[in-house]
Tab-separated table of C-alpha atoms and ligand atoms in Angstrom:
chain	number	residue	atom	x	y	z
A	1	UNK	CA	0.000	0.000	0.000
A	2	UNK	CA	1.012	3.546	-0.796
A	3	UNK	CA	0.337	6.636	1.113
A	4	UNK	CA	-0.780	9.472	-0.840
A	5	UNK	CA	0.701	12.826	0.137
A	6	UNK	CA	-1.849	14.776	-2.035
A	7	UNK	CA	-4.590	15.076	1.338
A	8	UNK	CA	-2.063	15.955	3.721
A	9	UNK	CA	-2.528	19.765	4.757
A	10	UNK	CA	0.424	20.675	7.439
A	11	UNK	CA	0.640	23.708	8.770
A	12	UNK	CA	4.177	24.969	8.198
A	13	UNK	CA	6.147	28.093	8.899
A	14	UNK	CA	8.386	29.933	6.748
A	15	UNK	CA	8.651	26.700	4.928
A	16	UNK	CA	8.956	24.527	8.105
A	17	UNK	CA	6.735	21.323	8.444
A	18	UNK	CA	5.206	20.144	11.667
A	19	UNK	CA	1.873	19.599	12.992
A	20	UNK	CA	2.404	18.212	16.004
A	21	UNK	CA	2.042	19.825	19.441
A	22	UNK	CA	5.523	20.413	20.156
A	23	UNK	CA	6.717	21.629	16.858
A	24	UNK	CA	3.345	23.818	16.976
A	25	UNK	CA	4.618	25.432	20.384
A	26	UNK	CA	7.388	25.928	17.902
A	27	UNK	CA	5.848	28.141	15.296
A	28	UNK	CA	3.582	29.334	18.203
A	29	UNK	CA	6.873	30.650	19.855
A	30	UNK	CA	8.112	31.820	16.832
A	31	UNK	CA	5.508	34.366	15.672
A	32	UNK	CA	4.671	35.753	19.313
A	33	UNK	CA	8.636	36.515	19.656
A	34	UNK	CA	9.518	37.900	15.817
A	35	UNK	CA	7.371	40.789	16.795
A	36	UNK	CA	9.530	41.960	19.775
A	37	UNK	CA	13.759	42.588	19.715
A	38	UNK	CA	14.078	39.889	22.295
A	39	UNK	CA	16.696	38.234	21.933
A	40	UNK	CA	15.836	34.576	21.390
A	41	UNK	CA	17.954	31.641	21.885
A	42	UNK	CA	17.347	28.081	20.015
A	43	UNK	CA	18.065	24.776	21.834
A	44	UNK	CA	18.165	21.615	19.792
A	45	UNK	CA	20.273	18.718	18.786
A	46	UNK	CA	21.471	19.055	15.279
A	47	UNK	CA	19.613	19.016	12.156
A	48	UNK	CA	16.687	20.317	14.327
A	49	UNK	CA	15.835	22.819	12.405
A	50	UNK	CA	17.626	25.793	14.492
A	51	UNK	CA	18.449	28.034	11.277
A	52	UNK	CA	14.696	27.532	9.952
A	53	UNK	CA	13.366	29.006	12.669
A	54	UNK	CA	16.611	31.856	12.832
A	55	UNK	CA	15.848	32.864	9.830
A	56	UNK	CA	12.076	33.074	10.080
A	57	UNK	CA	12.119	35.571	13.354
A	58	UNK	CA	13.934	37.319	10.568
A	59	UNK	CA	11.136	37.230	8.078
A	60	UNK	CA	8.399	37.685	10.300
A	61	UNK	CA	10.592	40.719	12.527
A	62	UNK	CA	9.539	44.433	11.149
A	63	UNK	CA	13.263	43.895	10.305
A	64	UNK	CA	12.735	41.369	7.625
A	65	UNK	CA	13.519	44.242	5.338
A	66	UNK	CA	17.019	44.341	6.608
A	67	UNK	CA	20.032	42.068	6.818
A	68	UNK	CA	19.968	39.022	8.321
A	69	UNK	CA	23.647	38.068	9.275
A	70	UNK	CA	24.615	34.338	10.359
A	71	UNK	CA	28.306	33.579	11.785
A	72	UNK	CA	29.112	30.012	13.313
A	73	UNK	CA	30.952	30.848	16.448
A	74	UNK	CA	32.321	26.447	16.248
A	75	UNK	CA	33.847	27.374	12.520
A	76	UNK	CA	36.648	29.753	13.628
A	77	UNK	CA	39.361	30.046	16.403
A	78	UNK	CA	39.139	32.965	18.309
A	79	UNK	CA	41.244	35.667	16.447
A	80	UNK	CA	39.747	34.969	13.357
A	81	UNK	CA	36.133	34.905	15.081
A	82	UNK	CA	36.594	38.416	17.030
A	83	UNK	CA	37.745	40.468	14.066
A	84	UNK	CA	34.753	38.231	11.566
A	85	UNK	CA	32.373	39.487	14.402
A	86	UNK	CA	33.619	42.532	15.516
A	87	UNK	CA	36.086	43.554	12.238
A	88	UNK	CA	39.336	45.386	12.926
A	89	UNK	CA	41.586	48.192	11.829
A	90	UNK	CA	44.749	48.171	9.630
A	91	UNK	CA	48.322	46.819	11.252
A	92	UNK	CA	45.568	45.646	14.329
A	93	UNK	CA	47.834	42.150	13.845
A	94	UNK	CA	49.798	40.892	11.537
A	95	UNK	CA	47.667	39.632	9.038
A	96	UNK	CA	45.594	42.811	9.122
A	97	UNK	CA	46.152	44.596	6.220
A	98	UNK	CA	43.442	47.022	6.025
A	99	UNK	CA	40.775	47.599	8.038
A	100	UNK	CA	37.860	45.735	8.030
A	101	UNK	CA	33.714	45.882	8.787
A	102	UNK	CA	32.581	43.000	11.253
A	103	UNK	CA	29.073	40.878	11.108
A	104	UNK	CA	27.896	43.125	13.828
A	105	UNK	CA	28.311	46.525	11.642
A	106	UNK	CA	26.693	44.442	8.718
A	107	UNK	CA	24.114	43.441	10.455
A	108	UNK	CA	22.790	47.271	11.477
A	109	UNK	CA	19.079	47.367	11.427
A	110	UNK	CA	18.765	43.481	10.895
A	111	UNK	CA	19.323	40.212	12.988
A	112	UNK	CA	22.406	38.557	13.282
A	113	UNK	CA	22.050	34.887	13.966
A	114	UNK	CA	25.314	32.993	15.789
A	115	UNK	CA	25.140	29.830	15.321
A	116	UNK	CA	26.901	27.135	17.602
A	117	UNK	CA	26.969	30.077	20.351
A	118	UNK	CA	28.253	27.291	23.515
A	119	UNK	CA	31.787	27.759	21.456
A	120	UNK	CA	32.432	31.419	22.146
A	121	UNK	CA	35.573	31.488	24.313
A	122	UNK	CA	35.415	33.691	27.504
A	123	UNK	CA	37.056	36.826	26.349
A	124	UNK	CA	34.380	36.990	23.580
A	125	UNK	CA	31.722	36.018	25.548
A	126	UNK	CA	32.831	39.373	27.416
A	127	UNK	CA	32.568	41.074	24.457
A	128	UNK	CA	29.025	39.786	23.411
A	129	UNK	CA	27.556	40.625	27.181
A	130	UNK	CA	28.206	44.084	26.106
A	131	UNK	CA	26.655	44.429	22.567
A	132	UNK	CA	23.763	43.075	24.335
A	133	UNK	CA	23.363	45.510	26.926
A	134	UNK	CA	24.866	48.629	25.704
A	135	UNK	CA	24.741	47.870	22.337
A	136	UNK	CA	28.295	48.738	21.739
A	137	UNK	CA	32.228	48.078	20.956
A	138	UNK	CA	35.121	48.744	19.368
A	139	UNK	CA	36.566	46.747	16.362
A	140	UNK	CA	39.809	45.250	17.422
A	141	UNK	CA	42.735	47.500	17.661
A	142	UNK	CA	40.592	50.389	17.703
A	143	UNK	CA	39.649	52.385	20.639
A	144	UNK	CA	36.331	54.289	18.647
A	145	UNK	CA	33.347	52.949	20.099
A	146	UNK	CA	30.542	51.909	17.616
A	147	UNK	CA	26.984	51.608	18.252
A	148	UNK	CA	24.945	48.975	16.676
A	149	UNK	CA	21.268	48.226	16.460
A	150	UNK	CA	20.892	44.512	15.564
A	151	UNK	CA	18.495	41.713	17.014
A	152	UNK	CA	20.675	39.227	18.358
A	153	UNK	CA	19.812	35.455	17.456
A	154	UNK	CA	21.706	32.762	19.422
A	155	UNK	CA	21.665	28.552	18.905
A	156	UNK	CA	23.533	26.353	20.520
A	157	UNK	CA	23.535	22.373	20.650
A	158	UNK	CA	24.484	22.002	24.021
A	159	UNK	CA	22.599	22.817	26.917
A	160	UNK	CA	24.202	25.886	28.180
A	161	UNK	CA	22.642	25.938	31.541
A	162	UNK	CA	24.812	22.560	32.407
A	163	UNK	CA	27.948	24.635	30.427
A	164	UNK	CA	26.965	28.086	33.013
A	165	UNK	CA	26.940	25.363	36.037
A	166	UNK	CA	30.312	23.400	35.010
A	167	UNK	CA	31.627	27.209	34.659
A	168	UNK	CA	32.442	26.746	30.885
A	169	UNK	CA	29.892	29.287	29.907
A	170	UNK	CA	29.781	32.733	31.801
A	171	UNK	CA	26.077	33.070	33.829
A	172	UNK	CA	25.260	36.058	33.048
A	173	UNK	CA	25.817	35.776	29.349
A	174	UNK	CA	23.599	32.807	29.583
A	175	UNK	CA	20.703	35.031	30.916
A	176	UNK	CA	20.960	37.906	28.774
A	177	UNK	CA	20.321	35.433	25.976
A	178	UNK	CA	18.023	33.507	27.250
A	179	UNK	CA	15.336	35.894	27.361
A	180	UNK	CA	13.480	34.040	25.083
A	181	UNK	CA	14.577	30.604	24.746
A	182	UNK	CA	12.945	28.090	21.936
A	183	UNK	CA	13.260	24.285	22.257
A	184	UNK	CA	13.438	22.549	19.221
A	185	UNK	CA	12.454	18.903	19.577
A	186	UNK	CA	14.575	15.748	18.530
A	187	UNK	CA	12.746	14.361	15.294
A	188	UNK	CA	12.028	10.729	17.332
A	189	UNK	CA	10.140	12.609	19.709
A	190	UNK	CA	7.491	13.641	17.467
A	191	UNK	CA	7.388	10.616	14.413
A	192	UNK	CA	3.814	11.810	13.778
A	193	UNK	CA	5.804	14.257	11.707
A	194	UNK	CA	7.532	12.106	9.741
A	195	UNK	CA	4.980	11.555	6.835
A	196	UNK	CA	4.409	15.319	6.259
A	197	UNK	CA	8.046	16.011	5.433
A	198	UNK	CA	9.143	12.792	3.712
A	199	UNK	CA	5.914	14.811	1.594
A	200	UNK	CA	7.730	17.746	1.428
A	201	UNK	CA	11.593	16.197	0.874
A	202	UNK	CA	9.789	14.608	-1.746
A	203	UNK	CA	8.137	17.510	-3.628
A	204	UNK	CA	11.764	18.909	-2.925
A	205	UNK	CA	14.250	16.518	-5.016
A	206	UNK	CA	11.781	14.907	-7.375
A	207	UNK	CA	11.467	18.605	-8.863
A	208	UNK	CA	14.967	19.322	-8.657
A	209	UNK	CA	15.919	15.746	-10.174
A	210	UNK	CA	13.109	16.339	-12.822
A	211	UNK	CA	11.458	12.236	-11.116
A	212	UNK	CA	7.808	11.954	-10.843
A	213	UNK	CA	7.882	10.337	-7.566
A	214	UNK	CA	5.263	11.006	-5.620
A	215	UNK	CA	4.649	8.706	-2.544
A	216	UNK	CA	6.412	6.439	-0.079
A	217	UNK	CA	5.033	2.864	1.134
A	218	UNK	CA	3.439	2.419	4.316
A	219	UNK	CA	6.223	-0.334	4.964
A	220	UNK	CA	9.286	2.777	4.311
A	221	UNK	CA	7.238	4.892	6.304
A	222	UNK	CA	6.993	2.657	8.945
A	223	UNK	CA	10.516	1.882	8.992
A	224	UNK	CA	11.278	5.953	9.494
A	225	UNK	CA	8.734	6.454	12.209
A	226	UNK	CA	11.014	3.645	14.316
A	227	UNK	CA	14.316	4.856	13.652
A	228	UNK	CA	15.975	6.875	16.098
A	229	UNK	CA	17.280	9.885	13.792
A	230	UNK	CA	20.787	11.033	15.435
A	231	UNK	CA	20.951	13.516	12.961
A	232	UNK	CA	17.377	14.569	13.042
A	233	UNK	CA	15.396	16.389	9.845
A	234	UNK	CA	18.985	16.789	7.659
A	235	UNK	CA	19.059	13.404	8.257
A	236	UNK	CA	15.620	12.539	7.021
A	237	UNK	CA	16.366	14.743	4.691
A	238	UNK	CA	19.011	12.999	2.902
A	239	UNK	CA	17.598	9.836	2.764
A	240	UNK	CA	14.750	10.918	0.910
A	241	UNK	CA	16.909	12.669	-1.399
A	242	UNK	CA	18.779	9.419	-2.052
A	243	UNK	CA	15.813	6.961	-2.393
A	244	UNK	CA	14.298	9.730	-5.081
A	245	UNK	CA	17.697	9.907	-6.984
A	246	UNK	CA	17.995	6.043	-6.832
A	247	UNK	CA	14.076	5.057	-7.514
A	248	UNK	CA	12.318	3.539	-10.215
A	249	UNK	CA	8.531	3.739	-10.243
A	250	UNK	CA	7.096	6.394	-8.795
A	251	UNK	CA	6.735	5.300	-5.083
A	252	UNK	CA	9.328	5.093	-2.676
A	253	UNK	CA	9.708	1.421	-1.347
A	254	UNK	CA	11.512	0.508	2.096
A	255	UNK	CA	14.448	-1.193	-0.339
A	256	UNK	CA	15.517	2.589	-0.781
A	257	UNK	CA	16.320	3.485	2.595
A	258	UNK	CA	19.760	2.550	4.249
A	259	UNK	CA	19.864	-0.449	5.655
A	260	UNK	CA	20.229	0.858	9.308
A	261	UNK	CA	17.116	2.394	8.699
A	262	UNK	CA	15.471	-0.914	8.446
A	263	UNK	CA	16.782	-2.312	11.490
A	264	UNK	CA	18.344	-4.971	8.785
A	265	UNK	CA	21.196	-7.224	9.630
A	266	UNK	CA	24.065	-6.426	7.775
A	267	UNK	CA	23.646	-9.358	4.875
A	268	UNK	CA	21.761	-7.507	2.114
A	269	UNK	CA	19.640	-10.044	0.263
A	270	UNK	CA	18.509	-8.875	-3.184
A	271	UNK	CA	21.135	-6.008	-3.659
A	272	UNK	CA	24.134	-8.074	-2.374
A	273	UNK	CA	26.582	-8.056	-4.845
A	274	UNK	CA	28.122	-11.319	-6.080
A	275	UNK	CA	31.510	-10.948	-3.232
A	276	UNK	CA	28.506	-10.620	-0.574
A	277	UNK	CA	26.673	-13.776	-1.935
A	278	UNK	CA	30.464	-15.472	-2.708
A	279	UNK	CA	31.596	-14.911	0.859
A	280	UNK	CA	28.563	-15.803	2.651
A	281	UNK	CA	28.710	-19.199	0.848
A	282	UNK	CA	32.050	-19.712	1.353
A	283	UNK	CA	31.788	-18.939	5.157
A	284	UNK	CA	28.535	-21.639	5.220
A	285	UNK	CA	30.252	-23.795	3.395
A	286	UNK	CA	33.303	-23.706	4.972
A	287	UNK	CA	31.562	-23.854	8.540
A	288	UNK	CA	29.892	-27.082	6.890
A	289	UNK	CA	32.612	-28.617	5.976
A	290	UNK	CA	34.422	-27.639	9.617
A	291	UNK	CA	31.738	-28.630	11.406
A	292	UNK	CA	30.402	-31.950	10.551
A	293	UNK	CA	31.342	-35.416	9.835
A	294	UNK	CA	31.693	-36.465	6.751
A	295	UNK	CA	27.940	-38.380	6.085
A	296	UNK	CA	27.987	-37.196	2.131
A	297	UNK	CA	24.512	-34.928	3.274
A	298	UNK	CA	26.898	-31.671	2.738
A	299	UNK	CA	24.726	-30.312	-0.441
A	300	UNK	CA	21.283	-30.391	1.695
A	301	UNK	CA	22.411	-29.338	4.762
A	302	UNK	CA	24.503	-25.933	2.736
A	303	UNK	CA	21.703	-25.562	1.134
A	304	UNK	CA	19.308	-25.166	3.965
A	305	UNK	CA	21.539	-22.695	5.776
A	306	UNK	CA	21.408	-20.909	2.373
A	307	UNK	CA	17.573	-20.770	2.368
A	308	UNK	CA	17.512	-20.572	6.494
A	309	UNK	CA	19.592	-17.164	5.729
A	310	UNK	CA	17.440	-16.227	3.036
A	311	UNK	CA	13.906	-16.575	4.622
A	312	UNK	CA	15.115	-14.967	7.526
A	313	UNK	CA	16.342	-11.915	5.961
A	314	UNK	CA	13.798	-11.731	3.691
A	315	UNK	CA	11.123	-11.670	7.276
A	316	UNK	CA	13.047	-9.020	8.516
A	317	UNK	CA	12.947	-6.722	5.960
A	318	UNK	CA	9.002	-7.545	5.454
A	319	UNK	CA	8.324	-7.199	9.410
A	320	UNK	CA	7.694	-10.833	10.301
A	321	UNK	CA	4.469	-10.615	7.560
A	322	UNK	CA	4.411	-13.788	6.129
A	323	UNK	CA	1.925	-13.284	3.064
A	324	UNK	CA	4.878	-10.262	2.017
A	325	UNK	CA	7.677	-12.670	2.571
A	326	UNK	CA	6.221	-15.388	0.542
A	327	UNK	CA	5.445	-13.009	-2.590
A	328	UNK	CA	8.658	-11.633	-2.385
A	329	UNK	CA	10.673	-14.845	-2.821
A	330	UNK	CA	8.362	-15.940	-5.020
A	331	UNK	CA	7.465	-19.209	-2.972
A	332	UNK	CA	3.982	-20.314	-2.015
A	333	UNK	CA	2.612	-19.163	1.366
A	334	UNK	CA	2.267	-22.875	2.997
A	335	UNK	CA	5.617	-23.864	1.753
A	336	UNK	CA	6.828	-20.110	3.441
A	337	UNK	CA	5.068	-21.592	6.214
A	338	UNK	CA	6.487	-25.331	6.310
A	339	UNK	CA	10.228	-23.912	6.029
A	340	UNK	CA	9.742	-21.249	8.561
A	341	UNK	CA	8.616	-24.266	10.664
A	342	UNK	CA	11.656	-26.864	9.624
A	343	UNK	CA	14.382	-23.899	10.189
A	344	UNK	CA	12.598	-22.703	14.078
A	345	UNK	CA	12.013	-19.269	12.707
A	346	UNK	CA	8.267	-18.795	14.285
A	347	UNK	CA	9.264	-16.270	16.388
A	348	UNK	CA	10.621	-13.920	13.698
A	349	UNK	CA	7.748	-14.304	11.768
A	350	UNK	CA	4.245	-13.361	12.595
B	1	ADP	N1	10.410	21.403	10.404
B	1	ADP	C1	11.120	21.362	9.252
B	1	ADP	N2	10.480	21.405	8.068
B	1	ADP	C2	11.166	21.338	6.913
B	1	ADP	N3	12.503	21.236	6.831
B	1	ADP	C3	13.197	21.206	7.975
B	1	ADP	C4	12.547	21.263	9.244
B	1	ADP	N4	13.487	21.206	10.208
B	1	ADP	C5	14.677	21.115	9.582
B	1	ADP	N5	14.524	21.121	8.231
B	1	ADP	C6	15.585	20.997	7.221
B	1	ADP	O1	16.599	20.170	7.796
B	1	ADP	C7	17.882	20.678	7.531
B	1	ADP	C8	18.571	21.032	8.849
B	1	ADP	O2	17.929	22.162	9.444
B	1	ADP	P1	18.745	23.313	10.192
B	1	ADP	O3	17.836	24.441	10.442
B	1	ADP	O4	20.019	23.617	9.443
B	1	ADP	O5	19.097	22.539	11.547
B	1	ADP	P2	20.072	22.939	12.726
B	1	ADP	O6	20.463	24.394	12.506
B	1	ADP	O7	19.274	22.722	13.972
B	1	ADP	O8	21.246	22.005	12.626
B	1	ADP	C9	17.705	21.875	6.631
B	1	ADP	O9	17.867	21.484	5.290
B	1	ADP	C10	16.283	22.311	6.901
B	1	ADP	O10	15.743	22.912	5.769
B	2	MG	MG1	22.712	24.463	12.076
């Protein structure tokens, strides 16, 4: 069975998908804070969907109209970060050869988003604390003060409460940006969400890879609402870009995904490739051979670890379902049901 994407009608944000309660309290959040200058600070694992929402206080801010700046604070050691963030003058050090506008200045009368904020080392976290209260500093080696006006837009993938309590992230820094903190949730929290942006991924990559894909089976989808998704939405997200680069019809099937994603063992029946089949017979055989005395049975009994292997991948990958397991090797569903009996594989099949 196929699900088709054409009835579902998510609600989504500046582009972002969710209609569950906690990414709602998400968009809620969103809107009710783009309207202020609060500062707002994003919490999330990776691949959360941090920028998204960044970048639509932005759009929805009565600042949309200006520049909206990101830096990520983790990408650059600490010279190179002050004088990105804060620019310097000419001769300030040696590589300074003229002088030099910082993300901050850029950023007048727009947001500036830093990214990966739980890097900042302390001397710069000094030097943030005081753009967001007096709205000020100098570039570095320059003693003019400058004055900037620019909605500050923190994320961070760490929780920096524990970083303020272990003393690697200065308190009061932490509470000057948390004025308005938004959780994002980790994607296996809220699976519900799943279909609605395989949906969108979808719509995504099969326009830009000119495919007429248009659904996913309930078995893939099935197999993505139980997966634990380290790497959240991007991670989501590249899977359905692969299956929709590497399918054929115009559904996506649970063959497509990785096979981590189906909880498979690592034999890949059906898209082994002929070392995969060589060595698993060779290990059988060899264990065969090894293993028994010599009664001249060796062809049967290699032959029934062969198919024991092969029914019981073949289960896996259909969830246990017998009538799917049969039809996919192409065997009859009682004799499926005699072998599954003769090898003791009841319990992996249902
Ligand atoms: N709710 C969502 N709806 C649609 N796309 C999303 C959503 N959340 C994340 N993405 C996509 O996932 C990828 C990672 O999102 P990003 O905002 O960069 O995450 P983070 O900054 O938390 O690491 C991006 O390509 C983004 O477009
Ligand atoms: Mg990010």
């Amino acid at each position: 069975m196929v699900t088709d994407f054409s009835a579902t009608d998510a609600p989504a944000l500046n582009g972002m998908i969710g209609a569950s309660s906690a990414m709602r309290e998400v968009f809620d959040m969103t809107c009710r804070v783009a309207n202020s200058t609060a500062t707002v600070l994003l919490q999330g694992e990776t691949g959360t969907g941090k920028e998204l929402v960044a970048r639509a206080v932005h759009e929805l801010s009565p600042r949309r109209t200006g520049p909206f700046i990101r830096v990520n604070c983790g990408a650059l050691s600490e010279t190179l970060l002050e004088s990105e963030l804060f620019g310097h003058v000419k001769g300030a050090f040696t590589s300074a050869v003229e002088n030099r506008t910082g993300r901050f200045e850029a950023a007048h009368g727009g947001s500036i988003f830093l990214d990966e904020i739980n890097s900042l080392s302390y001397t710069l976290q000094v030097k943030l604390l005081r753009v967001l209260q007096e709205h000020e500093f100098e570039r570095v080696g320059d003693t003019r003060t400058i004055n900037v006006d620019c909605r500050v837009i923190a994320a961070t993938n760490r929780d920096l409460a524990e970083l303020a309590d272990e003393g690697k992230f200065r308190e009061d820094l932490y509470y000057r940006l948390n004025v308005v903190p938004i959780y994002l949730p980790p994607l296996r929290s809220h699976p519900e969400d799943i279909p609605a942006l395989v949906e969108h991924f979808l719509r995504k990559y099969a326009e830009e890879n000119g495919r007429t894909v248009t659904g996913a089976s309930q078995e893939a989808i099935g197999f993505l609402k139980a997966y634990s998704w380290p790497g959240n939405v991007r991670e989501l997200e590249n899977y359905v870009e692969r299956a929709v680069v590497l399918a054929t019809g115009d559904s996506i099937g649970a063959d497509l995904l990785p096979p981590h994603v189906r909880g498979e063992a690592p034999i890949r029946v059906g898209r082994a490739g002929k070392d995969d089949l060589e060595s698993l017979c060779s290990d059988l055989v060899g264990r065969e051979l090894r293993e028994s005395a010599s009664d001249g049975n060796a062809y049967a009994r290699v032959m029934g670890l062969v198919e024991r292997e092969l029914i019981l991948q073949v289960l896996r990958m259909c969830q246990g379902t017998q009538t799917k397991t049969a039809s996919r090797l192409g065997i009859n569903r009682n004799t499926l049901h005699k072998k599954i009996e003769e090898h003791g594989l009841q319990k992996d099949a249902r």
